[in-house]
Amino acid sequence: MLSRFWWVIVLATILSAVAVVVSDRYVREPVYAASTQLFAVVPGDAQTRSAYEGNRAASVRMDTYTQLATSTIVTLRTIDELGLDETPEELAKRISVKTVPGTLSQFSYPLSALLNVQVSGSDPGETVKVANAVTRHLIEASQETEWTGTESGPALVLVDQATSAQVVGASWLPNATFGAIFGLVLSCLAVLATGAGQDRILNRGQLAHLAEQSIGGDDGDRR
């Protein structure tokens, strides 16, 4: 039955994949993203050795700053400042942080002291405000973390603030794959159910017809 109606299965699979991709693109609300750039600074003199150690110290701290960006220290302050109607955990899911470039050393710490902070949201203006607020509070938190008791130590410095939010283009491949699998399974089940239903005796007329064929066959064999 599946081989007989292979064209139905192929057509349903293709149409399901296309339908999911189109609906996801035109029905779902767009997602915007705004980004800021930060640079980790470690104070020191101008000697070569000090510059090397300062750069290495800044790179080692990048993992800490990445985790600090999504911590409640930063998210709670951002929510209080902007009056956001969401929890710290919900805001943290909208924040993504990475070093630029993301190359790691042989000791598994980032080689770059440049940090990219990206915030996503459904409203472009609100997303820009949240990105800049998160960045400000991240800088404050980094200074507080490095406080020595007399003066602030290494900290993050703002390089570029967010000025606009861009639409995030989601990959269509996962949606198309899901739609194709759904269409394939559903069409196979429909073909099997239809074929099985055609082989059933649904009324007395069909039963009488089969009885007549059976009796006719028996008479033919006797002759």
Coordinates of N, CA and C in Angstrom, one line a residue:
M1 N 0.8 -1.2 0.0 CA 0.0 0.0 0.0 C 0.9 1.3 0.0
L2 N 2.0 1.2 0.7 CA 2.8 2.4 0.8 C 3.5 2.6 -0.6
S3 N 3.9 1.5 -1.2 CA 4.6 1.7 -2.5 C 3.6 2.1 -3.6
R4 N 2.3 1.7 -3.4 CA 1.3 2.1 -4.4 C 1.0 3.6 -4.4
F5 N 1.0 4.1 -3.2 CA 0.7 5.6 -3.0 C 1.9 6.4 -2.6
W6 N 3.1 6.0 -3.1 CA 4.3 6.7 -2.8 C 4.2 8.2 -3.1
W7 N 3.5 8.6 -4.1 CA 3.4 10.0 -4.6 C 2.7 10.8 -3.5
V8 N 1.7 10.2 -2.9 CA 0.9 10.9 -1.8 C 1.8 11.2 -0.6
I9 N 2.7 10.2 -0.3 CA 3.6 10.4 0.8 C 4.6 11.5 0.6
V10 N 5.2 11.4 -0.6 CA 6.2 12.4 -1.0 C 5.6 13.8 -1.0
L11 N 4.4 14.0 -1.6 CA 3.7 15.3 -1.7 C 3.4 15.8 -0.3
A12 N 2.9 14.9 0.6 CA 2.5 15.4 1.9 C 3.7 15.8 2.7
T13 N 4.8 15.1 2.5 CA 6.1 15.4 3.2 C 6.6 16.8 2.8
I14 N 6.6 17.0 1.5 CA 7.1 18.3 1.0 C 6.2 19.5 1.4
L15 N 4.9 19.3 1.3 CA 3.9 20.3 1.7 C 4.0 20.6 3.2
S16 N 4.2 19.6 4.0 CA 4.2 19.8 5.5 C 5.5 20.6 5.8
A17 N 6.6 20.3 5.2 CA 7.8 21.1 5.5 C 7.7 22.5 5.0
V18 N 7.1 22.8 3.9 CA 6.9 24.1 3.4 C 5.9 24.9 4.3
A19 N 4.9 24.2 4.7 CA 3.9 24.9 5.5 C 4.4 25.3 6.9
V20 N 5.3 24.5 7.5 CA 5.9 24.8 8.8 C 6.8 26.0 8.7
V21 N 7.6 26.0 7.6 CA 8.6 27.1 7.4 C 7.9 28.4 7.1
V22 N 6.8 28.4 6.3 CA 6.1 29.6 6.0 C 5.3 30.1 7.2
S23 N 4.7 29.3 7.9 CA 4.0 29.7 9.1 C 4.9 30.3 10.2
D24 N 6.1 29.7 10.3 CA 7.0 30.2 11.3 C 7.6 31.6 10.9
R25 N 7.7 31.8 9.6 CA 8.2 33.1 9.2 C 7.2 34.2 9.2
Y26 N 6.0 33.9 8.8 CA 5.0 35.0 8.7 C 4.0 35.1 9.8
V27 N 3.9 34.0 10.6 CA 2.9 34.0 11.7 C 3.5 34.4 13.0
R28 N 4.7 33.8 13.3 CA 5.4 34.1 14.6 C 5.9 35.5 14.6
E29 N 5.8 36.2 15.8 CA 6.3 37.5 16.0 C 7.9 37.5 15.8
P30 N 8.4 38.6 15.2 CA 9.9 38.7 15.0 C 10.6 38.8 16.3
V31 N 11.8 38.3 16.3 CA 12.7 38.5 17.5 C 13.8 39.4 17.1
Y32 N 14.0 40.4 18.0 CA 15.1 41.4 17.8 C 16.2 41.2 18.7
A33 N 17.4 41.7 18.3 CA 18.6 41.5 19.1 C 19.4 42.8 19.1
A34 N 19.9 43.3 20.2 CA 20.8 44.4 20.4 C 22.1 44.0 21.1
S35 N 23.2 44.6 20.6 CA 24.5 44.1 21.1 C 25.3 45.3 21.6
T36 N 26.2 45.1 22.6 CA 27.2 46.0 23.1 C 28.5 45.3 23.2
Q37 N 29.6 46.2 23.2 CA 30.9 45.6 23.2 C 31.6 46.2 24.5
L38 N 32.3 45.3 25.2 CA 33.0 45.7 26.4 C 34.5 45.2 26.3
F39 N 35.4 45.9 27.0 CA 36.8 45.5 27.0 C 37.3 45.4 28.4
A40 N 37.9 44.3 28.7 CA 38.5 44.0 30.1 C 39.8 44.7 30.2
V41 N 39.9 45.5 31.3 CA 41.2 46.3 31.5 C 41.8 45.9 32.8
V42 N 43.1 45.7 32.8 CA 43.8 45.4 34.1 C 44.9 46.5 34.2
P43 N 44.8 47.4 35.2 CA 45.7 48.5 35.4 C 47.2 47.9 35.6
G44 N 48.1 48.7 35.1 CA 49.5 48.3 35.3 C 50.5 49.3 34.6
D45 N 51.7 49.1 34.7 CA 52.7 50.0 34.1 C 52.9 49.6 32.6
A46 N 53.7 50.4 32.0 CA 53.9 50.2 30.5 C 55.0 49.2 30.2
Q47 N 55.6 48.5 31.1 CA 56.6 47.6 30.8 C 56.1 46.4 30.1
T48 N 56.9 45.7 29.3 CA 56.5 44.6 28.5 C 55.9 43.5 29.3
R49 N 56.6 43.1 30.4 CA 56.2 42.1 31.3 C 54.8 42.4 31.9
S50 N 54.6 43.6 32.3 CA 53.4 44.0 33.0 C 52.2 44.0 32.0
A51 N 52.5 44.4 30.7 CA 51.5 44.4 29.7 C 51.1 43.0 29.4
Y52 N 52.0 42.1 29.3 CA 51.7 40.7 29.1 C 50.8 40.1 30.2
E53 N 51.3 40.3 31.4 CA 50.5 39.8 32.6 C 49.1 40.4 32.6
G54 N 49.0 41.7 32.3 CA 47.7 42.4 32.3 C 46.8 41.8 31.3
N55 N 47.3 41.5 30.1 CA 46.5 41.0 29.1 C 46.0 39.5 29.4
R56 N 46.9 38.8 30.0 CA 46.6 37.4 30.4 C 45.6 37.4 31.5
A57 N 45.7 38.3 32.5 CA 44.8 38.4 33.6 C 43.4 38.8 33.1
A58 N 43.3 39.7 32.2 CA 42.1 40.1 31.6 C 41.4 39.0 30.9
S59 N 42.1 38.2 30.2 CA 41.6 37.0 29.4 C 41.0 36.0 30.4
V60 N 41.8 35.7 31.5 CA 41.4 34.7 32.4 C 40.0 35.1 33.1
R61 N 39.8 36.4 33.3 CA 38.6 36.9 33.9 C 37.4 36.9 33.0
M62 N 37.5 36.6 31.7 CA 36.4 36.7 30.8 C 35.3 35.7 31.2
D63 N 35.7 34.5 31.6 CA 34.7 33.5 32.0 C 33.8 34.0 33.2
T64 N 34.5 34.6 34.1 CA 33.8 35.2 35.3 C 32.8 36.3 34.8
Y65 N 33.3 37.2 33.9 CA 32.4 38.2 33.5 C 31.2 37.7 32.7
T66 N 31.5 36.6 31.9 CA 30.4 36.0 31.1 C 29.3 35.5 32.1
Q67 N 29.7 34.8 33.2 CA 28.7 34.3 34.1 C 28.0 35.5 34.9
L68 N 28.8 36.5 35.1 CA 28.3 37.7 35.9 C 27.2 38.4 35.1
A69 N 27.2 38.4 33.8 CA 26.2 39.1 33.0 C 24.8 38.5 33.2
T70 N 24.7 37.2 33.4 CA 23.4 36.6 33.6 C 23.1 36.3 35.0
S71 N 23.9 36.8 35.9 CA 23.6 36.6 37.4 C 22.5 37.5 37.9
T72 N 22.0 37.2 39.0 CA 20.9 38.0 39.6 C 21.4 39.4 40.0
I73 N 22.7 39.6 40.2 CA 23.2 40.9 40.5 C 22.9 41.9 39.4
V74 N 23.1 41.4 38.2 CA 22.9 42.3 37.0 C 21.4 42.3 36.6
T75 N 20.8 41.1 36.6 CA 19.4 41.1 36.1 C 18.4 41.8 37.0
L76 N 18.6 41.7 38.3 CA 17.7 42.3 39.3 C 17.8 43.9 39.2
R77 N 19.1 44.3 39.0 CA 19.3 45.8 38.9 C 18.7 46.3 37.6
T78 N 18.8 45.5 36.6 CA 18.2 45.9 35.3 C 16.7 46.0 35.4
I79 N 16.1 45.0 36.0 CA 14.6 44.9 36.1 C 14.1 46.1 37.0
D80 N 14.8 46.4 38.1 CA 14.5 47.5 38.9 C 14.6 48.9 38.2
E81 N 15.7 49.0 37.4 CA 15.9 50.3 36.7 C 14.8 50.6 35.7
L82 N 14.5 49.5 34.9 CA 13.6 49.7 33.7 C 12.1 49.3 34.1
G83 N 11.9 48.8 35.3 CA 10.6 48.4 35.6 C 10.0 47.2 34.8
L84 N 10.9 46.3 34.4 CA 10.5 45.2 33.6 C 9.5 44.2 34.3
D85 N 8.6 43.7 33.6 CA 7.6 42.7 34.1 C 8.1 41.3 33.8
E86 N 9.2 40.9 34.4 CA 9.7 39.6 34.2 C 10.6 39.2 35.4
T87 N 10.9 38.0 35.5 CA 11.8 37.5 36.6 C 13.2 37.6 36.2
P88 N 14.2 37.5 37.1 CA 15.6 37.5 36.8 C 15.9 36.3 35.9
E89 N 15.3 35.2 36.1 CA 15.6 34.0 35.3 C 15.1 34.2 33.9
E90 N 14.0 34.8 33.7 CA 13.5 35.1 32.3 C 14.3 36.1 31.6
L91 N 14.8 37.1 32.3 CA 15.7 38.1 31.7 C 17.0 37.4 31.3
A92 N 17.5 36.5 32.2 CA 18.8 35.9 31.9 C 18.8 35.0 30.7
K93 N 17.6 34.5 30.3 CA 17.5 33.7 29.1 C 17.6 34.5 27.9
R94 N 17.3 35.8 28.0 CA 17.4 36.7 26.9 C 18.8 37.3 26.6
I95 N 19.7 37.0 27.5 CA 21.1 37.5 27.5 C 22.0 36.5 27.0
S96 N 22.9 36.8 26.1 CA 23.9 35.9 25.6 C 25.2 36.7 25.6
V97 N 26.3 36.1 26.1 CA 27.6 36.7 26.2 C 28.7 35.8 25.6
K98 N 29.6 36.4 24.9 CA 30.7 35.7 24.3 C 31.9 36.6 24.0
T99 N 33.0 36.0 24.0 CA 34.2 36.7 23.7 C 34.4 36.8 22.2
V100 N 35.0 37.9 21.7 CA 35.2 38.1 20.3 C 36.7 38.4 20.0
P101 N 37.3 37.5 19.3 CA 36.8 36.2 18.8 C 36.7 35.1 19.9
G102 N 36.1 34.0 19.7 CA 35.9 33.0 20.8 C 37.0 32.0 20.8
T103 N 38.2 32.3 20.4 CA 39.3 31.3 20.4 C 39.8 31.1 21.8
L104 N 40.1 29.8 22.2 CA 40.5 29.5 23.5 C 42.0 29.1 23.4
S105 N 42.7 29.3 24.5 CA 44.1 29.0 24.6 C 44.3 27.5 25.0
Q106 N 45.5 27.1 25.1 CA 45.8 25.7 25.4 C 45.4 25.4 26.9
F107 N 45.2 26.4 27.7 CA 44.7 26.2 29.0 C 43.2 26.5 29.2
S108 N 42.5 26.6 28.0 CA 41.0 26.7 28.0 C 40.5 28.0 28.5
Y109 N 41.2 29.0 28.4 CA 40.7 30.3 28.8 C 40.7 31.2 27.5
P110 N 39.8 32.2 27.4 CA 39.7 33.0 26.2 C 41.0 33.8 25.9
L111 N 41.3 33.9 24.6 CA 42.5 34.7 24.2 C 42.1 36.1 24.0
S112 N 40.8 36.4 24.0 CA 40.4 37.8 23.7 C 39.9 38.4 25.0
A113 N 40.1 39.8 25.1 CA 39.6 40.5 26.3 C 38.4 41.4 25.9
L114 N 37.9 41.1 24.6 CA 36.7 41.8 24.1 C 35.5 41.0 24.3
L115 N 34.5 41.6 25.0 CA 33.3 40.9 25.3 C 32.0 41.4 24.6
N116 N 31.3 40.5 24.0 CA 30.0 40.9 23.3 C 28.8 40.5 24.1
V117 N 28.0 41.5 24.4 CA 26.7 41.2 25.2 C 25.5 41.5 24.3
Q118 N 24.7 40.4 24.1 CA 23.6 40.5 23.2 C 22.3 40.2 24.0
V119 N 21.3 41.0 23.8 CA 20.0 40.9 24.4 C 18.9 40.8 23.3
S120 N 18.0 39.8 23.5 CA 16.9 39.6 22.5 C 15.6 40.0 23.1
G121 N 14.6 40.3 22.3 CA 13.3 40.7 22.7 C 12.4 40.9 21.6
S122 N 11.1 41.1 21.9 CA 10.1 41.2 20.9 C 9.9 42.7 20.4
D123 N 10.3 43.7 21.2 CA 10.2 45.1 20.9 C 11.6 45.7 20.7
P124 N 11.9 46.3 19.5 CA 13.2 46.8 19.2 C 13.7 47.9 20.2
G125 N 12.8 48.8 20.5 CA 13.2 49.9 21.4 C 13.5 49.4 22.8
E126 N 12.6 48.5 23.3 CA 12.8 48.0 24.6 C 14.1 47.1 24.7
T127 N 14.4 46.4 23.6 CA 15.6 45.6 23.6 C 16.8 46.4 23.7
V128 N 16.9 47.5 23.0 CA 18.1 48.4 23.0 C 18.3 48.9 24.5
K129 N 17.2 49.3 25.1 CA 17.3 49.8 26.5 C 17.8 48.8 27.4
V130 N 17.3 47.6 27.3 CA 17.7 46.5 28.2 C 19.1 46.1 27.9
A131 N 19.6 46.1 26.7 CA 21.0 45.8 26.4 C 21.9 46.8 27.0
N132 N 21.6 48.1 26.9 CA 22.5 49.1 27.5 C 22.4 49.1 29.1
A133 N 21.2 48.8 29.6 CA 21.1 48.7 31.1 C 21.9 47.5 31.6
V134 N 21.8 46.3 30.9 CA 22.5 45.2 31.4 C 24.0 45.5 31.3
T135 N 24.5 46.1 30.3 CA 25.9 46.5 30.2 C 26.3 47.4 31.3
R136 N 25.6 48.4 31.6 CA 25.9 49.3 32.7 C 26.1 48.6 34.0
H137 N 25.1 47.7 34.3 CA 25.2 47.0 35.6 C 26.2 45.9 35.6
L138 N 26.6 45.4 34.4 CA 27.7 44.4 34.4 C 29.0 45.1 34.7
I139 N 29.2 46.4 34.1 CA 30.4 47.1 34.4 C 30.5 47.4 35.9
E140 N 29.3 47.8 36.5 CA 29.3 48.1 38.0 C 29.6 46.9 38.8
A141 N 29.1 45.8 38.4 CA 29.3 44.5 39.1 C 30.7 44.1 39.0
S142 N 31.3 44.3 37.8 CA 32.7 43.9 37.6 C 33.7 44.7 38.5
Q143 N 33.4 46.0 38.6 CA 34.1 46.9 39.5 C 34.0 46.5 41.0
E144 N 32.8 46.1 41.4 CA 32.5 45.7 42.8 C 33.2 44.4 43.1
T145 N 33.2 43.5 42.1 CA 33.9 42.2 42.3 C 35.4 42.3 42.4
E146 N 36.0 43.3 41.7 CA 37.4 43.5 41.8 C 37.9 44.5 42.8
W147 N 36.9 45.0 43.7 CA 37.3 46.0 44.7 C 38.2 45.4 45.7
T148 N 39.3 46.1 46.0 CA 40.4 45.6 46.9 C 40.3 46.2 48.3
G149 N 39.4 47.1 48.5 CA 39.2 47.7 49.8 C 39.7 49.2 49.8
T150 N 40.6 49.5 48.9 CA 41.0 50.9 48.8 C 40.8 51.5 47.4
E151 N 40.8 50.6 46.4 CA 40.6 51.1 45.0 C 40.0 50.0 44.2
S152 N 39.4 50.3 43.1 CA 38.9 49.3 42.2 C 40.0 48.7 41.4
G153 N 39.9 47.4 41.2 CA 40.9 46.7 40.4 C 40.5 46.6 38.9
P154 N 40.8 45.5 38.3 CA 40.4 45.3 36.9 C 38.9 45.4 36.7
A155 N 38.5 45.9 35.6 CA 37.1 46.1 35.3 C 36.8 46.1 33.8
L156 N 35.5 46.2 33.5 CA 35.1 46.2 32.1 C 34.9 47.7 31.7
V157 N 35.3 48.0 30.5 CA 35.1 49.3 29.9 C 34.2 49.3 28.7
L158 N 33.3 50.2 28.6 CA 32.4 50.2 27.4 C 33.1 50.6 26.2
V159 N 32.9 49.9 25.1 CA 33.5 50.2 23.8 C 32.4 50.7 22.9
D160 N 31.3 49.9 22.7 CA 30.2 50.3 21.8 C 28.9 50.0 22.6
Q161 N 28.1 51.0 22.7 CA 26.7 50.7 23.2 C 25.7 50.4 22.1
A162 N 24.6 49.8 22.5 CA 23.6 49.5 21.6 C 22.8 50.7 21.1
T163 N 22.7 50.9 19.8 CA 21.9 52.0 19.2 C 20.7 51.5 18.5
S164 N 20.7 50.3 18.0 CA 19.5 49.7 17.3 C 19.5 48.2 17.5
A165 N 18.3 47.7 17.2 CA 18.1 46.3 17.3 C 17.8 45.7 15.9
Q166 N 18.3 44.6 15.6 CA 18.2 43.9 14.3 C 17.3 42.7 14.5
V167 N 16.6 42.3 13.4 CA 15.8 41.1 13.4 C 16.7 39.9 13.4
V168 N 16.4 39.0 14.3 CA 17.2 37.7 14.3 C 16.6 36.7 13.3
G169 N 17.3 36.3 12.4 CA 16.8 35.3 11.4 C 17.1 33.9 11.9
A170 N 16.0 33.2 12.3 CA 16.1 31.9 12.7 C 16.4 30.9 11.6
S171 N 17.1 29.9 11.8 CA 17.4 28.9 10.8 C 16.1 28.1 10.4
W172 N 15.9 28.0 9.1 CA 14.7 27.3 8.6 C 14.8 25.8 8.6
L173 N 16.1 25.3 8.6 CA 16.3 23.9 8.5 C 15.7 23.1 9.6
P174 N 15.8 23.4 10.9 CA 15.1 22.6 11.9 C 13.6 22.6 11.7
N175 N 13.0 23.7 11.4 CA 11.5 23.7 11.2 C 11.1 22.9 10.0
A176 N 11.9 23.0 8.9 CA 11.6 22.2 7.7 C 11.7 20.7 8.0
T177 N 12.8 20.3 8.8 CA 13.0 18.9 9.1 C 11.8 18.4 10.0
F178 N 11.4 19.2 10.9 CA 10.3 18.8 11.8 C 9.0 18.6 10.9
G179 N 8.7 19.6 10.1 CA 7.5 19.5 9.2 C 7.6 18.3 8.3
A180 N 8.8 18.0 7.7 CA 8.9 16.9 6.8 C 8.6 15.6 7.5
I181 N 9.2 15.4 8.7 CA 9.0 14.2 9.5 C 7.5 14.0 9.9
F182 N 6.9 15.1 10.3 CA 5.5 15.1 10.7 C 4.6 14.7 9.5
G183 N 4.9 15.3 8.3 CA 4.1 15.0 7.1 C 4.3 13.5 6.7
L184 N 5.6 13.0 6.8 CA 5.9 11.7 6.4 C 5.1 10.7 7.2
V185 N 5.2 10.8 8.6 CA 4.5 9.9 9.5 C 3.0 10.0 9.3
L186 N 2.5 11.2 9.2 CA 1.0 11.3 9.1 C 0.5 10.7 7.8
S187 N 1.2 11.0 6.7 CA 0.8 10.5 5.4 C 0.9 8.9 5.3
C188 N 1.9 8.4 5.9 CA 2.0 6.9 6.0 C 0.9 6.3 6.8
L189 N 0.6 6.9 7.9 CA -0.6 6.4 8.7 C -1.9 6.5 7.9
A190 N -2.1 7.6 7.2 CA -3.3 7.8 6.5 C -3.4 6.8 5.3
V191 N -2.3 6.5 4.6 CA -2.4 5.6 3.6 C -2.7 4.2 4.1
L192 N -2.0 3.8 5.2 CA -2.3 2.5 5.8 C -3.7 2.3 6.3
A193 N -4.2 3.4 6.9 CA -5.6 3.4 7.4 C -6.6 3.3 6.3
T194 N -6.3 4.0 5.2 CA -7.3 4.0 4.1 C -7.2 2.6 3.4
G195 N -6.0 2.0 3.2 CA -5.9 0.7 2.6 C -6.6 -0.4 3.5
A196 N -6.4 -0.3 4.8 CA -7.0 -1.3 5.7 C -8.5 -1.2 5.7
G197 N -9.0 0.1 5.6 CA -10.4 0.3 5.6 C -11.1 -0.2 4.3
Q198 N -10.4 -0.2 3.2 CA -10.9 -0.7 2.0 C -11.1 -2.2 2.0
D199 N -10.3 -2.9 2.8 CA -10.4 -4.4 2.9 C -11.4 -4.9 3.9
R200 N -12.1 -4.0 4.5 CA -13.1 -4.4 5.5 C -14.5 -4.6 4.9
I201 N -15.3 -5.4 5.5 CA -16.7 -5.6 5.2 C -17.5 -4.6 6.0
L202 N -18.1 -3.6 5.3 CA -18.7 -2.5 5.9 C -20.2 -2.6 6.0
N203 N -20.9 -3.5 5.1 CA -22.3 -3.6 5.1 C -22.7 -5.0 4.6
R204 N -24.0 -5.3 4.7 CA -24.5 -6.6 4.3 C -24.4 -6.9 2.8
G205 N -24.4 -5.8 2.0 CA -24.3 -5.9 0.6 C -22.9 -6.5 0.2
Q206 N -21.9 -6.0 0.8 CA -20.6 -6.6 0.6 C -20.5 -8.0 1.0
L207 N -21.1 -8.3 2.1 CA -21.1 -9.7 2.6 C -21.8 -10.7 1.6
A208 N -22.9 -10.2 1.1 CA -23.7 -11.0 0.1 C -22.9 -11.2 -1.2
H209 N -22.2 -10.1 -1.6 CA -21.4 -10.2 -2.8 C -20.3 -11.2 -2.6
L210 N -19.6 -11.2 -1.5 CA -18.5 -12.2 -1.2 C -19.0 -13.6 -1.1
A211 N -20.3 -13.7 -0.6 CA -20.9 -15.1 -0.5 C -21.2 -15.6 -1.8
E212 N -21.7 -14.8 -2.7 CA -22.0 -15.2 -4.1 C -20.8 -15.6 -4.8
Q213 N -19.7 -14.8 -4.7 CA -18.5 -15.2 -5.3 C -17.9 -16.5 -4.8
S214 N -18.1 -16.7 -3.5 CA -17.6 -17.9 -2.9 C -18.4 -19.1 -3.4
I215 N -19.7 -19.0 -3.5 CA -20.6 -20.1 -4.0 C -20.3 -20.3 -5.4
G216 N -20.2 -19.3 -6.2 CA -19.9 -19.4 -7.6 C -18.6 -20.1 -7.9
G217 N -17.6 -19.8 -7.0 CA -16.3 -20.5 -7.2 C -16.4 -22.0 -6.8
D218 N -17.2 -22.3 -5.8 CA -17.3 -23.7 -5.5 C -18.1 -24.5 -6.5
D219 N -19.1 -23.9 -7.2 CA -19.8 -24.6 -8.3 C -18.9 -24.8 -9.4
G220 N -18.1 -23.9 -9.7 CA -17.1 -24.0 -10.8 C -16.2 -25.1 -10.6
D221 N -15.7 -25.3 -9.3 CA -14.8 -26.3 -9.0 C -15.4 -27.7 -9.2
R222 N -16.7 -27.8 -8.8 CA -17.4 -29.1 -8.9 C -17.6 -29.5 -10.3
R223 N -17.9 -28.5 -11.2 CA -18.1 -28.8 -12.6 C -16.7 -29.2 -13.2

